[in-house]
PDB file of C-alpha atoms and ligand atoms in Angstrom:
ATOM      1  CA  UNK A   8      62.338  -5.278   7.329  1.00 45.00           C
ATOM      2  CA  UNK A   9      65.098  -6.600   5.078  1.00 43.00           C
ATOM      3  CA  UNK A  10      66.269  -8.753   8.014  1.00 51.00           C
ATOM      4  CA  UNK A  11      63.455 -11.269   7.563  1.00 83.00           C
ATOM      5  CA  UNK A  12      64.800 -12.936   4.433  1.00 96.00           C
ATOM      6  CA  UNK A  13      68.040 -14.898   4.516  1.00 97.00           C
ATOM      7  CA  UNK A  14      70.150 -14.422   1.410  1.00 98.00           C
ATOM      8  CA  UNK A  15      72.973 -16.454  -0.117  1.00 98.00           C
ATOM      9  CA  UNK A  16      76.497 -15.091   0.329  1.00 98.00           C
ATOM     10  CA  UNK A  17      79.028 -16.469  -2.128  1.00 98.00           C
ATOM     11  CA  UNK A  18      82.698 -16.019  -3.039  1.00 98.00           C
ATOM     12  CA  UNK A  19      84.378 -17.283  -6.200  1.00 98.00           C
ATOM     13  CA  UNK A  20      87.818 -18.336  -5.018  1.00 98.00           C
ATOM     14  CA  UNK A  21      90.201 -17.486  -7.858  1.00 97.00           C
ATOM     15  CA  UNK A  22      93.137 -15.102  -8.250  1.00 97.00           C
ATOM     16  CA  UNK A  23      93.230 -11.732 -10.040  1.00 95.00           C
ATOM     17  CA  UNK A  24      95.163 -13.143 -13.025  1.00 95.00           C
ATOM     18  CA  UNK A  25      92.532 -15.833 -13.742  1.00 95.00           C
ATOM     19  CA  UNK A  26      89.729 -13.416 -14.563  1.00 92.00           C
ATOM     20  CA  UNK A  27      88.298 -13.464 -18.086  1.00 87.00           C
ATOM     21  CA  UNK A  28      88.556  -9.649 -18.358  1.00 84.00           C
ATOM     22  CA  UNK A  29      92.344  -9.913 -18.022  1.00 87.00           C
ATOM     23  CA  UNK A  30      92.825 -12.936 -20.290  1.00 86.00           C
ATOM     24  CA  UNK A  31      94.316 -10.721 -23.023  1.00 86.00           C
ATOM     25  CA  UNK A  32      97.270 -10.012 -20.699  1.00 90.00           C
ATOM     26  CA  UNK A  33      97.808 -13.397 -18.992  1.00 92.00           C
ATOM     27  CA  UNK A  34      97.694 -16.799 -20.644  1.00 92.00           C
ATOM     28  CA  UNK A  35      96.808 -19.977 -18.766  1.00 93.00           C
ATOM     29  CA  UNK A  36     100.429 -21.149 -19.058  1.00 94.00           C
ATOM     30  CA  UNK A  37     101.614 -17.943 -17.336  1.00 94.00           C
ATOM     31  CA  UNK A  38      99.528 -18.552 -14.197  1.00 95.00           C
ATOM     32  CA  UNK A  39     102.201 -20.426 -12.191  1.00 96.00           C
ATOM     33  CA  UNK A  40     104.614 -17.500 -12.583  1.00 95.00           C
ATOM     34  CA  UNK A  41     102.192 -14.815 -11.337  1.00 95.00           C
ATOM     35  CA  UNK A  42     102.283 -13.367  -7.830  1.00 95.00           C
ATOM     36  CA  UNK A  43      99.862 -15.567  -5.872  1.00 96.00           C
ATOM     37  CA  UNK A  44      97.516 -13.500  -3.686  1.00 96.00           C
ATOM     38  CA  UNK A  45      94.329 -15.519  -3.358  1.00 98.00           C
ATOM     39  CA  UNK A  46      95.234 -17.103  -0.018  1.00 98.00           C
ATOM     40  CA  UNK A  47      95.850 -13.844   1.850  1.00 97.00           C
ATOM     41  CA  UNK A  48      92.754 -12.250   0.302  1.00 97.00           C
ATOM     42  CA  UNK A  49      90.500 -15.197   1.138  1.00 98.00           C
ATOM     43  CA  UNK A  50      91.831 -15.173   4.707  1.00 98.00           C
ATOM     44  CA  UNK A  51      90.811 -11.518   5.002  1.00 97.00           C
ATOM     45  CA  UNK A  52      87.313 -12.446   3.897  1.00 98.00           C
ATOM     46  CA  UNK A  53      87.242 -15.303   6.415  1.00 98.00           C
ATOM     47  CA  UNK A  54      88.130 -12.784   9.139  1.00 97.00           C
ATOM     48  CA  UNK A  55      85.316 -10.447   8.094  1.00 97.00           C
ATOM     49  CA  UNK A  56      82.823 -13.322   8.087  1.00 98.00           C
ATOM     50  CA  UNK A  57      84.006 -14.468  11.492  1.00 98.00           C
ATOM     51  CA  UNK A  58      83.498 -10.968  12.910  1.00 97.00           C
ATOM     52  CA  UNK A  59      80.049 -10.771  11.332  1.00 97.00           C
ATOM     53  CA  UNK A  60      79.228 -14.341  12.417  1.00 97.00           C
ATOM     54  CA  UNK A  61      78.080 -15.130   8.902  1.00 98.00           C
ATOM     55  CA  UNK A  62      78.391 -18.333   6.873  1.00 98.00           C
ATOM     56  CA  UNK A  63      78.961 -18.353   3.117  1.00 98.00           C
ATOM     57  CA  UNK A  64      79.551 -20.596   0.106  1.00 98.00           C
ATOM     58  CA  UNK A  65      83.005 -20.602  -1.498  1.00 98.00           C
ATOM     59  CA  UNK A  66      83.005 -21.684  -5.156  1.00 98.00           C
ATOM     60  CA  UNK A  67      86.620 -22.769  -5.364  1.00 98.00           C
ATOM     61  CA  UNK A  68      88.647 -23.197  -8.529  1.00 98.00           C
ATOM     62  CA  UNK A  69      90.314 -26.619  -8.770  1.00 98.00           C
ATOM     63  CA  UNK A  70      93.560 -24.977  -9.905  1.00 98.00           C
ATOM     64  CA  UNK A  71      93.617 -22.922  -6.684  1.00 98.00           C
ATOM     65  CA  UNK A  72      92.525 -25.813  -4.427  1.00 98.00           C
ATOM     66  CA  UNK A  73      95.417 -27.962  -5.711  1.00 97.00           C
ATOM     67  CA  UNK A  74      97.874 -25.316  -4.530  1.00 98.00           C
ATOM     68  CA  UNK A  75      96.011 -24.216  -1.405  1.00 98.00           C
ATOM     69  CA  UNK A  76      94.548 -27.268   0.278  1.00 98.00           C
ATOM     70  CA  UNK A  77      95.207 -25.728   3.713  1.00 98.00           C
ATOM     71  CA  UNK A  78      93.109 -22.710   2.720  1.00 98.00           C
ATOM     72  CA  UNK A  79      90.235 -24.952   1.628  1.00 98.00           C
ATOM     73  CA  UNK A  80      90.467 -26.714   4.991  1.00 98.00           C
ATOM     74  CA  UNK A  81      90.381 -23.375   6.844  1.00 98.00           C
ATOM     75  CA  UNK A  82      87.212 -22.415   4.937  1.00 98.00           C
ATOM     76  CA  UNK A  83      85.528 -25.667   5.976  1.00 98.00           C
ATOM     77  CA  UNK A  84      86.819 -25.426   9.564  1.00 98.00           C
ATOM     78  CA  UNK A  85      85.011 -22.082   9.917  1.00 98.00           C
ATOM     79  CA  UNK A  86      81.731 -23.746   9.003  1.00 98.00           C
ATOM     80  CA  UNK A  87      81.447 -22.461   5.436  1.00 98.00           C
ATOM     81  CA  UNK A  88      80.388 -24.444   2.399  1.00 98.00           C
ATOM     82  CA  UNK A  89      82.723 -25.517  -0.430  1.00 98.00           C
ATOM     83  CA  UNK A  90      81.343 -25.755  -3.951  1.00 98.00           C
ATOM     84  CA  UNK A  91      83.039 -26.080  -7.342  1.00 98.00           C
ATOM     85  CA  UNK A  92      84.106 -23.257  -9.661  1.00 98.00           C
ATOM     86  CA  UNK A  93      85.471 -25.715 -12.233  1.00 98.00           C
ATOM     87  CA  UNK A  94      89.173 -26.349 -12.785  1.00 98.00           C
ATOM     88  CA  UNK A  95      90.764 -23.960 -15.279  1.00 96.00           C
ATOM     89  CA  UNK A  96      88.355 -20.977 -15.401  1.00 95.00           C
ATOM     90  CA  UNK A  97      87.951 -21.285 -19.160  1.00 94.00           C
ATOM     91  CA  UNK A  98      84.581 -20.175 -20.563  1.00 94.00           C
ATOM     92  CA  UNK A  99      82.229 -23.162 -20.854  1.00 93.00           C
ATOM     93  CA  UNK A 100      80.847 -22.189 -24.267  1.00 92.00           C
ATOM     94  CA  UNK A 101      84.424 -22.303 -25.610  1.00 93.00           C
ATOM     95  CA  UNK A 102      84.931 -25.844 -24.305  1.00 95.00           C
ATOM     96  CA  UNK A 103      83.800 -29.114 -25.812  1.00 97.00           C
ATOM     97  CA  UNK A 104      81.398 -31.190 -23.698  1.00 97.00           C
ATOM     98  CA  UNK A 105      84.176 -33.784 -23.213  1.00 98.00           C
ATOM     99  CA  UNK A 106      86.660 -31.240 -21.877  1.00 98.00           C
ATOM    100  CA  UNK A 107      83.984 -29.718 -19.651  1.00 97.00           C
ATOM    101  CA  UNK A 108      83.096 -33.124 -18.223  1.00 98.00           C
ATOM    102  CA  UNK A 109      86.729 -33.988 -17.584  1.00 98.00           C
ATOM    103  CA  UNK A 110      87.451 -30.673 -15.796  1.00 98.00           C
ATOM    104  CA  UNK A 111      84.231 -30.823 -13.793  1.00 98.00           C
ATOM    105  CA  UNK A 112      85.051 -34.320 -12.573  1.00 98.00           C
ATOM    106  CA  UNK A 113      88.647 -33.367 -11.800  1.00 98.00           C
ATOM    107  CA  UNK A 114      87.782 -30.271  -9.749  1.00 98.00           C
ATOM    108  CA  UNK A 115      85.075 -32.145  -7.830  1.00 98.00           C
ATOM    109  CA  UNK A 116      87.563 -34.879  -6.924  1.00 98.00           C
ATOM    110  CA  UNK A 117      90.212 -32.378  -5.810  1.00 98.00           C
ATOM    111  CA  UNK A 118      87.752 -30.578  -3.525  1.00 98.00           C
ATOM    112  CA  UNK A 119      86.274 -33.791  -2.126  1.00 98.00           C
ATOM    113  CA  UNK A 120      89.728 -35.227  -1.399  1.00 98.00           C
ATOM    114  CA  UNK A 121      90.671 -32.113   0.579  1.00 98.00           C
ATOM    115  CA  UNK A 122      87.397 -31.656   2.472  1.00 98.00           C
ATOM    116  CA  UNK A 123      86.296 -35.263   2.897  1.00 98.00           C
ATOM    117  CA  UNK A 124      82.807 -34.049   2.002  1.00 97.00           C
ATOM    118  CA  UNK A 125      80.601 -34.438  -1.052  1.00 97.00           C
ATOM    119  CA  UNK A 126      80.731 -31.360  -3.310  1.00 98.00           C
ATOM    120  CA  UNK A 127      77.362 -30.967  -5.017  1.00 98.00           C
ATOM    121  CA  UNK A 128      77.150 -27.278  -6.006  1.00 98.00           C
ATOM    122  CA  UNK A 129      78.625 -25.583  -9.063  1.00 98.00           C
ATOM    123  CA  UNK A 130      79.226 -22.133 -10.534  1.00 98.00           C
ATOM    124  CA  UNK A 131      80.671 -21.725 -14.026  1.00 97.00           C
ATOM    125  CA  UNK A 132      83.600 -19.412 -14.755  1.00 95.00           C
ATOM    126  CA  UNK A 133      82.167 -16.013 -15.752  1.00 92.00           C
ATOM    127  CA  UNK A 134      78.598 -17.430 -15.580  1.00 93.00           C
ATOM    128  CA  UNK A 135      79.351 -19.018 -18.954  1.00 91.00           C
ATOM    129  CA  UNK A 136      76.404 -21.427 -19.010  1.00 93.00           C
ATOM    130  CA  UNK A 137      74.355 -19.701 -21.682  1.00 90.00           C
ATOM    131  CA  UNK A 138      71.737 -20.806 -24.237  1.00 89.00           C
ATOM    132  CA  UNK A 139      74.712 -21.967 -26.319  1.00 91.00           C
ATOM    133  CA  UNK A 140      76.181 -24.148 -23.534  1.00 92.00           C
ATOM    134  CA  UNK A 141      73.000 -25.501 -21.893  1.00 94.00           C
ATOM    135  CA  UNK A 142      74.424 -29.014 -22.449  1.00 97.00           C
ATOM    136  CA  UNK A 143      76.677 -28.290 -19.458  1.00 97.00           C
ATOM    137  CA  UNK A 144      73.662 -28.579 -17.128  1.00 97.00           C
ATOM    138  CA  UNK A 145      73.145 -32.206 -18.147  1.00 98.00           C
ATOM    139  CA  UNK A 146      76.808 -32.989 -17.556  1.00 98.00           C
ATOM    140  CA  UNK A 147      76.633 -31.408 -14.086  1.00 98.00           C
ATOM    141  CA  UNK A 148      73.719 -33.694 -13.181  1.00 98.00           C
ATOM    142  CA  UNK A 149      75.469 -36.747 -14.617  1.00 98.00           C
ATOM    143  CA  UNK A 150      78.586 -35.920 -12.576  1.00 98.00           C
ATOM    144  CA  UNK A 151      76.641 -35.784  -9.304  1.00 98.00           C
ATOM    145  CA  UNK A 152      75.834 -32.107  -8.859  1.00 98.00           C
ATOM    146  CA  UNK A 153      72.401 -31.274  -7.435  1.00 98.00           C
ATOM    147  CA  UNK A 154      72.463 -27.475  -7.563  1.00 98.00           C
ATOM    148  CA  UNK A 155      73.947 -24.721  -9.650  1.00 97.00           C
ATOM    149  CA  UNK A 156      74.391 -20.948  -9.610  1.00 97.00           C
ATOM    150  CA  UNK A 157      75.776 -20.171 -13.071  1.00 95.00           C
ATOM    151  CA  UNK A 158      72.878 -18.504 -14.864  1.00 94.00           C
ATOM    152  CA  UNK A 159      72.686 -14.722 -15.111  1.00 90.00           C
ATOM    153  CA  UNK A 160      69.293 -13.757 -16.587  1.00 88.00           C
ATOM    154  CA  UNK A 161      70.673 -10.644 -18.333  1.00 80.00           C
ATOM    155  CA  UNK A 162      72.180  -9.428 -21.606  1.00 79.00           C
ATOM    156  CA  UNK A 163      75.973  -9.123 -21.337  1.00 78.00           C
ATOM    157  CA  UNK A 164      78.881  -9.406 -23.773  1.00 77.00           C
ATOM    158  CA  UNK A 165      80.329 -12.474 -22.027  1.00 76.00           C
ATOM    159  CA  UNK A 166      77.405 -14.243 -20.366  1.00 80.00           C
ATOM    160  CA  UNK A 167      73.661 -14.209 -19.768  1.00 82.00           C
ATOM    161  CA  UNK A 168      70.432 -16.083 -20.449  1.00 85.00           C
ATOM    162  CA  UNK A 169      67.940 -13.263 -20.860  1.00 83.00           C
ATOM    163  CA  UNK A 170      64.366 -14.175 -20.115  1.00 83.00           C
ATOM    164  CA  UNK A 171      65.094 -17.112 -17.781  1.00 87.00           C
ATOM    165  CA  UNK A 172      63.598 -17.216 -14.235  1.00 91.00           C
ATOM    166  CA  UNK A 173      65.039 -14.731 -11.739  1.00 93.00           C
ATOM    167  CA  UNK A 174      64.412 -16.676  -8.503  1.00 96.00           C
ATOM    168  CA  UNK A 175      65.625 -20.025  -7.080  1.00 97.00           C
ATOM    169  CA  UNK A 176      63.826 -22.815  -8.929  1.00 97.00           C
ATOM    170  CA  UNK A 177      63.931 -26.444 -10.071  1.00 97.00           C
ATOM    171  CA  UNK A 178      65.340 -26.538 -13.564  1.00 95.00           C
ATOM    172  CA  UNK A 179      64.714 -29.280 -16.091  1.00 95.00           C
ATOM    173  CA  UNK A 180      67.712 -29.954 -18.333  1.00 95.00           C
ATOM    174  CA  UNK A 181      67.471 -30.820 -22.025  1.00 94.00           C
ATOM    175  CA  UNK A 182      67.959 -34.541 -21.272  1.00 96.00           C
ATOM    176  CA  UNK A 183      65.373 -34.531 -18.484  1.00 96.00           C
ATOM    177  CA  UNK A 184      67.565 -34.257 -15.390  1.00 97.00           C
ATOM    178  CA  UNK A 185      66.608 -31.902 -12.561  1.00 96.00           C
ATOM    179  CA  UNK A 186      68.804 -29.354 -10.861  1.00 97.00           C
ATOM    180  CA  UNK A 187      68.165 -26.662  -8.252  1.00 98.00           C
ATOM    181  CA  UNK A 188      69.186 -23.343  -9.825  1.00 97.00           C
ATOM    182  CA  UNK A 189      69.879 -20.062  -8.027  1.00 97.00           C
ATOM    183  CA  UNK A 190      70.217 -17.473 -10.816  1.00 96.00           C
ATOM    184  CA  UNK A 191      72.407 -14.455 -10.146  1.00 96.00           C
ATOM    185  CA  UNK A 192      70.247 -11.651  -8.783  1.00 96.00           C
ATOM    186  CA  UNK A 193      68.841  -8.946 -10.995  1.00 95.00           C
ATOM    187  CA  UNK A 194      66.657  -5.891 -10.697  1.00 94.00           C
ATOM    188  CA  UNK A 195      63.717  -5.486 -13.049  1.00 91.00           C
ATOM    189  CA  UNK A 196      63.578  -1.926 -14.382  1.00 90.00           C
ATOM    190  CA  UNK A 197      61.232  -0.684 -17.112  1.00 89.00           C
ATOM    191  CA  UNK A 198      62.523  -2.340 -20.299  1.00 85.00           C
ATOM    192  CA  UNK A 199      65.742  -3.545 -18.713  1.00 87.00           C
ATOM    193  CA  UNK A 200      67.001  -6.259 -16.359  1.00 88.00           C
ATOM    194  CA  UNK A 201      69.910  -4.910 -14.320  1.00 91.00           C
ATOM    195  CA  UNK A 202      72.536  -7.217 -12.763  1.00 93.00           C
ATOM    196  CA  UNK A 203      72.813  -6.397  -9.064  1.00 93.00           C
ATOM    197  CA  UNK A 204      74.291  -9.558  -7.531  1.00 92.00           C
ATOM    198  CA  UNK A 205      77.711  -8.204  -6.544  1.00 93.00           C
ATOM    199  CA  UNK A 206      81.183  -8.163  -8.098  1.00 92.00           C
ATOM    200  CA  UNK A 207      81.867  -5.357 -10.544  1.00 90.00           C
ATOM    201  CA  UNK A 208      78.303  -4.060 -10.183  1.00 92.00           C
ATOM    202  CA  UNK A 209      78.731  -3.732  -6.415  1.00 94.00           C
ATOM    203  CA  UNK A 210      81.910  -1.727  -6.970  1.00 92.00           C
ATOM    204  CA  UNK A 211      80.411   0.364  -9.797  1.00 92.00           C
ATOM    205  CA  UNK A 212      77.072   1.401  -8.267  1.00 93.00           C
ATOM    206  CA  UNK A 213      77.044   3.648  -5.202  1.00 95.00           C
ATOM    207  CA  UNK A 214      76.492   1.601  -2.045  1.00 96.00           C
ATOM    208  CA  UNK A 215      73.040   3.075  -1.428  1.00 97.00           C
ATOM    209  CA  UNK A 216      71.900   1.832  -4.823  1.00 96.00           C
ATOM    210  CA  UNK A 217      73.024  -1.764  -4.188  1.00 96.00           C
ATOM    211  CA  UNK A 218      71.413  -1.612  -0.767  1.00 97.00           C
ATOM    212  CA  UNK A 219      68.153  -0.355  -2.255  1.00 96.00           C
ATOM    213  CA  UNK A 220      68.181  -2.823  -5.155  1.00 96.00           C
ATOM    214  CA  UNK A 221      69.003  -5.869  -3.042  1.00 96.00           C
ATOM    215  CA  UNK A 222      66.521  -4.712  -0.390  1.00 96.00           C
ATOM    216  CA  UNK A 223      63.794  -4.469  -3.016  1.00 95.00           C
ATOM    217  CA  UNK A 224      64.289  -8.180  -3.816  1.00 97.00           C
ATOM    218  CA  UNK A 225      63.803  -9.035  -0.137  1.00 97.00           C
ATOM    219  CA  UNK A 226      60.733  -6.770   0.020  1.00 96.00           C
ATOM    220  CA  UNK A 227      59.261  -8.962  -2.729  1.00 95.00           C
ATOM    221  CA  UNK A 228      59.731 -11.893  -0.351  1.00 96.00           C
ATOM    222  CA  UNK A 229      62.633 -13.358  -2.363  1.00 97.00           C
ATOM    223  CA  UNK A 230      66.249 -14.044  -1.348  1.00 97.00           C
ATOM    224  CA  UNK A 231      69.082 -12.607  -3.414  1.00 98.00           C
ATOM    225  CA  UNK A 232      72.494 -14.096  -4.105  1.00 98.00           C
ATOM    226  CA  UNK A 233      75.501 -11.892  -3.551  1.00 98.00           C
ATOM    227  CA  UNK A 234      78.978 -12.681  -4.913  1.00 97.00           C
ATOM    228  CA  UNK A 235      82.484 -11.292  -4.659  1.00 97.00           C
ATOM    229  CA  UNK A 236      85.971 -12.489  -5.528  1.00 97.00           C
ATOM    230  CA  UNK A 237      88.907 -12.420  -3.088  1.00 97.00           C
ATOM    231  CA  UNK A 238      90.814 -10.094  -5.474  1.00 96.00           C
ATOM    232  CA  UNK A 239      88.012  -7.514  -5.151  1.00 95.00           C
ATOM    233  CA  UNK A 240      89.137  -6.678  -1.612  1.00 95.00           C
ATOM    234  CA  UNK A 241      92.777  -6.330  -2.727  1.00 93.00           C
ATOM    235  CA  UNK A 242      93.582  -2.799  -3.964  1.00 91.00           C
ATOM    236  CA  UNK A 243      97.320  -3.661  -3.796  1.00 93.00           C
ATOM    237  CA  UNK A 244      97.190  -6.306  -6.552  1.00 91.00           C
ATOM    238  CA  UNK A 245      99.597  -5.907  -9.509  1.00 91.00           C
ATOM    239  CA  UNK A 246      98.118  -3.857 -12.367  1.00 90.00           C
ATOM    240  CA  UNK A 247      98.033  -5.746 -15.662  1.00 89.00           C
ATOM    241  CA  UNK A 248      98.241  -4.049 -19.026  1.00 87.00           C
ATOM    242  CA  UNK A 249      94.805  -4.472 -20.648  1.00 88.00           C
ATOM    243  CA  UNK A 250      92.403  -2.338 -22.719  1.00 89.00           C
ATOM    244  CA  UNK A 251      90.678   0.504 -20.896  1.00 87.00           C
ATOM    245  CA  UNK A 252      87.264  -1.173 -20.593  1.00 86.00           C
ATOM    246  CA  UNK A 253      88.705  -4.339 -19.046  1.00 88.00           C
ATOM    247  CA  UNK A 254      90.906  -2.182 -16.840  1.00 88.00           C
ATOM    248  CA  UNK A 255      87.883  -0.230 -15.637  1.00 87.00           C
ATOM    249  CA  UNK A 256      85.844  -3.383 -15.016  1.00 87.00           C
ATOM    250  CA  UNK A 257      88.561  -5.045 -12.995  1.00 86.00           C
ATOM    251  CA  UNK A 258      90.149  -2.189 -11.036  1.00 86.00           C
ATOM    252  CA  UNK A 259      87.263   0.229 -10.443  1.00 90.00           C
ATOM    253  CA  UNK A 260      86.664   0.969  -6.738  1.00 89.00           C
ATOM    254  CA  UNK A 261      88.724  -1.932  -5.361  1.00 88.00           C
ATOM    255  CA  UNK A 262      89.692   0.319  -2.456  1.00 88.00           C
ATOM    256  CA  UNK A 263      86.124   0.741  -1.169  1.00 92.00           C
ATOM    257  CA  UNK A 264      84.913  -2.819  -1.658  1.00 93.00           C
ATOM    258  CA  UNK A 265      85.895  -4.296   1.702  1.00 95.00           C
ATOM    259  CA  UNK A 266      84.191  -1.519   3.677  1.00 95.00           C
ATOM    260  CA  UNK A 267      81.082  -1.919   1.521  1.00 96.00           C
ATOM    261  CA  UNK A 268      81.061  -5.660   2.151  1.00 97.00           C
ATOM    262  CA  UNK A 269      81.252  -5.064   5.901  1.00 97.00           C
ATOM    263  CA  UNK A 270      78.313  -2.685   5.678  1.00 97.00           C
ATOM    264  CA  UNK A 271      76.313  -5.174   3.643  1.00 97.00           C
ATOM    265  CA  UNK A 272      76.977  -7.916   6.194  1.00 97.00           C
ATOM    266  CA  UNK A 273      75.602  -5.669   8.934  1.00 97.00           C
ATOM    267  CA  UNK A 274      72.457  -4.737   7.005  1.00 96.00           C
ATOM    268  CA  UNK A 275      71.310  -8.033   5.502  1.00 97.00           C
ATOM    269  CA  UNK A 276      71.060 -11.588   6.712  1.00 97.00           C
ATOM    270  CA  UNK A 277      73.122 -14.235   4.892  1.00 98.00           C
ATOM    271  CA  UNK A 278      73.940 -17.915   4.924  1.00 98.00           C
ATOM    272  CA  UNK A 279      75.237 -20.605   2.549  1.00 98.00           C
ATOM    273  CA  UNK A 280      73.585 -21.227  -0.778  1.00 98.00           C
ATOM    274  CA  UNK A 281      72.572 -24.788   0.099  1.00 98.00           C
ATOM    275  CA  UNK A 282      70.787 -23.504   3.184  1.00 98.00           C
ATOM    276  CA  UNK A 283      68.868 -20.877   1.207  1.00 98.00           C
ATOM    277  CA  UNK A 284      67.891 -23.419  -1.465  1.00 98.00           C
ATOM    278  CA  UNK A 285      66.606 -25.735   1.288  1.00 97.00           C
ATOM    279  CA  UNK A 286      64.746 -22.874   2.978  1.00 95.00           C
ATOM    280  CA  UNK A 287      63.012 -22.198  -0.340  1.00 95.00           C
ATOM    281  CA  UNK A 288      62.129 -25.865  -0.825  1.00 96.00           C
ATOM    282  CA  UNK A 289      64.006 -26.229  -4.138  1.00 96.00           C
ATOM    283  CA  UNK A 290      66.666 -28.535  -2.695  1.00 96.00           C
ATOM    284  CA  UNK A 291      66.031 -31.615  -0.551  1.00 90.00           C
ATOM    285  CA  UNK A 292      67.580 -31.847   2.899  1.00 77.00           C
TER     286      UNK A 292
HETATM  287 ZN1   ZN B 317      85.351 -16.947 -11.608  1.00 51.45          ZN
END
C-alpha cells in the first residue's frame, strides 16, 4: 500500500564538524584541520543506493564540493541529483541578505562548474529559512533557483515555520516571485506537529514509529521527504566535546542508522526531489 507513492530521498552532504549542534566545539576556521570523513561516508551511501536501485538528491555544501569535486562527479555519474546546501553552513537568519546572496551564488557556481549542469534546488543549513529570514526566498529566485526544501513547519529551538503548508506547493515570496517548496515532512498529532522527516528524529524514534509515521503520510496520498547526513551512518567519527543535549542530538543511535536506512529503502519507494515535485505538478518539466 505504501508502495504506490514515490517519496523524495535526500542527503545533506556536509561533514560531522560542520553541524550547527557542534558549533560550540568547532569554529569555521578550524574546519580545514579536522579529520575529513564526508567522502568515505557519502560513498557508503552511494553503495547502499546502488544496491537498492534508488535515486536521490544530494544537497551539497559548496565548502565540501570545492575539496571533493571527484565525489560530486561520482554522485552525478550514478544518476543522482545535485542541489545546493549553501557554502559555509552558517544559519541564514544570522547572515545579512548580501552575504547570503554572495554565498548562494558562489556555491551554485562551484556545483555547476563540477557537474556541467544547472543547479536549481536549494536547502538551507539547519532549515534556517524562518519567518525572520523569509527574504532568503526572494534571493533564491533572483539567483536562478526554482525549488527549495528548507522550510520545517514545526516549532524548534533552531528552525521552523509553524503553521505553514505541510505538502509540496507553489510558494509566493514577499516580492512576488514563485518557488516550488517541499517542506520537511511532519506528522500531525493532537495539538502538536511532530518532525518525522529523518535525521536525528529517525535515529531517536524506534524504527517502527518512523515507518508508521511516514507510511501514514503516504496513506493520505501525499509524498514525504526523507533526509540524512553522511555523518549519520558513521559511528566511528571523532567525538567532540559539547554540552550533553548537543551530544545526545548528534551521537544518539549512529550505530543503527545505516541498517534502518536499508530497511526504509526496501519498504518505501523513493526518487529525486525534482522528480517528486514534477510528479505532483508543482514544478514544470
Ligand atoms: Zn546541513
